[in-house]
């Protein structure tokens, strides 16, 4: 079995009703949202999915219920995005290119925070060949979004800082417009080194409004508390020498293994 199929089986995704990407986007696109994250043992995540089966659909892409993600994050030479997050600044931001490996689709994404702390995500579709780059119209898009958010950074100041790879399953409550994702087979890469999440855990993200959704209350009832955990911030904290110690690093060391051997890239199927 592939890592993706192992994750799907471990989560029991075949037991859920499927929904198309169009259905999920129509009900729960959520570009302006509050994210809550939870690091959960796989077995407990499967139990949660069993409890969601009556209200949630799983994103089904022609029979495939997971997608392999590759995300290259961009930062300034002084790691402005990393420092803004670790220092909990009000104007936090992230810039990345994201490749959906099986589909050969690519987007440039910029995430910022609004005045109330909610995440605002802006995305631009680009050619798959432009993954890992910020040039031309992609750079102009980044400049426009950051300027509008009053982030004093331009695309010209950014360079590729790290890559994050993982397999994601997405569930959506089509009636109430909330969404929850399960990320496993997660690894962070920088300068020939890799930090890999314990395969017995998944990172759950709930994406909804200012008030906790029913699934957040379910997780609390299962004894799971939200964590402040960014994949990019974890990768930089664990893999880049010389950065100051921080809460993210101390927390992540209990769940991530760091090694010099890189993880092979997942297969990429370019869309027609």
PDB file of C-alpha atoms in Angstrom, residues 21-140:
ATOM      1  CA  UNK A  21     -14.811  19.308  -5.139  1.00  0.00           C
ATOM      2  CA  UNK A  22     -17.568  21.525  -6.553  1.00  0.00           C
ATOM      3  CA  UNK A  23     -19.913  20.542  -3.727  1.00  0.00           C
ATOM      4  CA  UNK A  24     -17.293  21.125  -1.050  1.00  0.00           C
ATOM      5  CA  UNK A  25     -16.216  24.486  -2.478  1.00  0.00           C
ATOM      6  CA  UNK A  26     -19.829  25.640  -2.805  1.00  0.00           C
ATOM      7  CA  UNK A  27     -20.581  24.828   0.834  1.00  0.00           C
ATOM      8  CA  UNK A  28     -17.272  25.424   2.580  1.00  0.00           C
ATOM      9  CA  UNK A  29     -14.654  27.258   0.529  1.00  0.00           C
ATOM     10  CA  UNK A  30     -13.798  29.352   3.634  1.00  0.00           C
ATOM     11  CA  UNK A  31     -11.145  31.708   2.360  1.00  0.00           C
ATOM     12  CA  UNK A  32     -11.863  33.933   5.397  1.00  0.00           C
ATOM     13  CA  UNK A  33     -11.888  31.728   8.468  1.00  0.00           C
ATOM     14  CA  UNK A  34     -10.634  30.787  11.898  1.00  0.00           C
ATOM     15  CA  UNK A  35      -8.293  27.773  11.915  1.00  0.00           C
ATOM     16  CA  UNK A  36      -7.979  25.518  14.944  1.00  0.00           C
ATOM     17  CA  UNK A  37      -5.338  22.787  14.938  1.00  0.00           C
ATOM     18  CA  UNK A  38      -5.027  19.552  16.878  1.00  0.00           C
ATOM     19  CA  UNK A  39      -2.260  16.928  16.917  1.00  0.00           C
ATOM     20  CA  UNK A  40      -4.116  13.646  17.411  1.00  0.00           C
ATOM     21  CA  UNK A  41      -3.206   9.928  17.548  1.00  0.00           C
ATOM     22  CA  UNK A  42      -4.401   8.149  14.404  1.00  0.00           C
ATOM     23  CA  UNK A  43      -6.719   5.820  16.308  1.00  0.00           C
ATOM     24  CA  UNK A  44      -8.470   8.746  18.004  1.00  0.00           C
ATOM     25  CA  UNK A  45      -8.779  10.553  14.659  1.00  0.00           C
ATOM     26  CA  UNK A  46     -10.504   7.466  13.225  1.00  0.00           C
ATOM     27  CA  UNK A  47     -12.974   7.477  16.123  1.00  0.00           C
ATOM     28  CA  UNK A  48     -13.704  11.139  15.466  1.00  0.00           C
ATOM     29  CA  UNK A  49     -14.384  10.417  11.782  1.00  0.00           C
ATOM     30  CA  UNK A  50     -16.791   7.669  12.812  1.00  0.00           C
ATOM     31  CA  UNK A  51     -18.728  10.213  14.861  1.00  0.00           C
ATOM     32  CA  UNK A  52     -18.784  12.644  11.919  1.00  0.00           C
ATOM     33  CA  UNK A  53     -20.102  10.106   9.403  1.00  0.00           C
ATOM     34  CA  UNK A  54     -23.705  11.257   9.818  1.00  0.00           C
ATOM     35  CA  UNK A  55     -23.027  14.957   9.204  1.00  0.00           C
ATOM     36  CA  UNK A  56     -19.900  15.129   7.012  1.00  0.00           C
ATOM     37  CA  UNK A  57     -18.883  14.072   3.509  1.00  0.00           C
ATOM     38  CA  UNK A  58     -15.324  13.273   2.470  1.00  0.00           C
ATOM     39  CA  UNK A  59     -13.871  14.989  -0.586  1.00  0.00           C
ATOM     40  CA  UNK A  60     -13.821  12.328  -3.309  1.00  0.00           C
ATOM     41  CA  UNK A  61     -11.799  13.006  -6.457  1.00  0.00           C
ATOM     42  CA  UNK A  62     -12.857  10.304  -8.879  1.00  0.00           C
ATOM     43  CA  UNK A  63     -12.583   7.602  -6.223  1.00  0.00           C
ATOM     44  CA  UNK A  64      -9.462   9.038  -4.562  1.00  0.00           C
ATOM     45  CA  UNK A  65     -10.071  10.300  -1.037  1.00  0.00           C
ATOM     46  CA  UNK A  66      -6.678  11.776  -0.248  1.00  0.00           C
ATOM     47  CA  UNK A  67      -4.351  14.174  -2.044  1.00  0.00           C
ATOM     48  CA  UNK A  68      -0.565  14.527  -1.771  1.00  0.00           C
ATOM     49  CA  UNK A  69       0.457  18.139  -1.170  1.00  0.00           C
ATOM     50  CA  UNK A  70       3.824  19.771  -1.784  1.00  0.00           C
ATOM     51  CA  UNK A  71       4.199  23.299  -0.446  1.00  0.00           C
ATOM     52  CA  UNK A  72       7.236  25.523  -0.924  1.00  0.00           C
ATOM     53  CA  UNK A  73       7.255  28.408   1.556  1.00  0.00           C
ATOM     54  CA  UNK A  74       8.927  31.734   0.851  1.00  0.00           C
ATOM     55  CA  UNK A  75      10.479  34.055   3.393  1.00  0.00           C
ATOM     56  CA  UNK A  76      12.811  37.024   3.639  1.00  0.00           C
ATOM     57  CA  UNK A  77      16.531  36.645   4.295  1.00  0.00           C
ATOM     58  CA  UNK A  78      15.804  37.580   7.921  1.00  0.00           C
ATOM     59  CA  UNK A  79      12.937  35.015   8.106  1.00  0.00           C
ATOM     60  CA  UNK A  80      10.328  37.719   8.619  1.00  0.00           C
ATOM     61  CA  UNK A  81       7.352  35.350   8.258  1.00  0.00           C
ATOM     62  CA  UNK A  82       8.834  32.847  10.721  1.00  0.00           C
ATOM     63  CA  UNK A  83       9.658  35.525  13.277  1.00  0.00           C
ATOM     64  CA  UNK A  84       6.236  37.191  12.989  1.00  0.00           C
ATOM     65  CA  UNK A  85       4.556  33.881  13.831  1.00  0.00           C
ATOM     66  CA  UNK A  86       6.888  32.839  16.660  1.00  0.00           C
ATOM     67  CA  UNK A  87       6.624  36.304  18.220  1.00  0.00           C
ATOM     68  CA  UNK A  88       2.819  36.260  17.811  1.00  0.00           C
ATOM     69  CA  UNK A  89       2.751  39.540  15.925  1.00  0.00           C
ATOM     70  CA  UNK A  90      -0.630  40.824  14.821  1.00  0.00           C
ATOM     71  CA  UNK A  91       0.373  41.088  11.152  1.00  0.00           C
ATOM     72  CA  UNK A  92       1.439  37.520  10.462  1.00  0.00           C
ATOM     73  CA  UNK A  93       1.712  36.282   6.890  1.00  0.00           C
ATOM     74  CA  UNK A  94       2.784  33.350   4.758  1.00  0.00           C
ATOM     75  CA  UNK A  95       3.551  32.994   1.058  1.00  0.00           C
ATOM     76  CA  UNK A  96       3.770  29.609  -0.641  1.00  0.00           C
ATOM     77  CA  UNK A  97       3.316  27.726  -3.866  1.00  0.00           C
ATOM     78  CA  UNK A  98       1.304  24.547  -3.489  1.00  0.00           C
ATOM     79  CA  UNK A  99       1.284  21.552  -5.831  1.00  0.00           C
ATOM     80  CA  UNK A 100      -1.488  18.963  -5.745  1.00  0.00           C
ATOM     81  CA  UNK A 101       0.715  16.093  -6.840  1.00  0.00           C
ATOM     82  CA  UNK A 102      -1.751  13.582  -8.302  1.00  0.00           C
ATOM     83  CA  UNK A 103      -3.623  16.252 -10.247  1.00  0.00           C
ATOM     84  CA  UNK A 104      -0.677  18.334 -11.435  1.00  0.00           C
ATOM     85  CA  UNK A 105      -2.410  21.516 -10.243  1.00  0.00           C
ATOM     86  CA  UNK A 106      -0.549  24.430  -8.683  1.00  0.00           C
ATOM     87  CA  UNK A 107      -1.491  27.608  -6.832  1.00  0.00           C
ATOM     88  CA  UNK A 108       0.281  30.566  -5.311  1.00  0.00           C
ATOM     89  CA  UNK A 109      -1.229  31.248  -1.895  1.00  0.00           C
ATOM     90  CA  UNK A 110      -0.885  34.194   0.456  1.00  0.00           C
ATOM     91  CA  UNK A 111      -2.258  33.954   3.997  1.00  0.00           C
ATOM     92  CA  UNK A 112      -2.663  36.975   6.254  1.00  0.00           C
ATOM     93  CA  UNK A 113      -4.530  37.841   9.444  1.00  0.00           C
ATOM     94  CA  UNK A 114      -7.373  40.344   9.654  1.00  0.00           C
ATOM     95  CA  UNK A 115      -7.896  42.750  12.545  1.00  0.00           C
ATOM     96  CA  UNK A 116      -9.814  40.097  14.519  1.00  0.00           C
ATOM     97  CA  UNK A 117      -7.192  37.374  14.143  1.00  0.00           C
ATOM     98  CA  UNK A 118      -9.017  35.375  11.469  1.00  0.00           C
ATOM     99  CA  UNK A 119      -7.032  33.849   8.599  1.00  0.00           C
ATOM    100  CA  UNK A 120      -7.604  35.331   5.147  1.00  0.00           C
ATOM    101  CA  UNK A 121      -6.316  33.234   2.248  1.00  0.00           C
ATOM    102  CA  UNK A 122      -5.831  34.464  -1.304  1.00  0.00           C
ATOM    103  CA  UNK A 123      -4.940  32.073  -4.129  1.00  0.00           C
ATOM    104  CA  UNK A 124      -3.885  32.269  -7.776  1.00  0.00           C
ATOM    105  CA  UNK A 125      -3.759  29.299 -10.146  1.00  0.00           C
ATOM    106  CA  UNK A 126      -0.464  28.927 -12.014  1.00  0.00           C
ATOM    107  CA  UNK A 127       1.126  26.302 -14.249  1.00  0.00           C
ATOM    108  CA  UNK A 128       2.515  23.242 -12.467  1.00  0.00           C
ATOM    109  CA  UNK A 129       5.939  24.062 -13.930  1.00  0.00           C
ATOM    110  CA  UNK A 130       5.926  27.246 -11.808  1.00  0.00           C
ATOM    111  CA  UNK A 131       5.808  25.332  -8.529  1.00  0.00           C
ATOM    112  CA  UNK A 132       8.544  26.589  -6.205  1.00  0.00           C
ATOM    113  CA  UNK A 133       8.890  29.937  -8.009  1.00  0.00           C
ATOM    114  CA  UNK A 134       7.578  33.486  -7.670  1.00  0.00           C
ATOM    115  CA  UNK A 135       7.905  35.172 -11.042  1.00  0.00           C
ATOM    116  CA  UNK A 136       5.836  37.347 -13.351  1.00  0.00           C
ATOM    117  CA  UNK A 137       2.134  37.451 -12.561  1.00  0.00           C
ATOM    118  CA  UNK A 138       2.671  35.311  -9.432  1.00  0.00           C
ATOM    119  CA  UNK A 139       5.025  37.927  -7.977  1.00  0.00           C
ATOM    120  CA  UNK A 140       2.600  40.715  -8.873  1.00  0.00           C
TER     121      UNK A 140
END
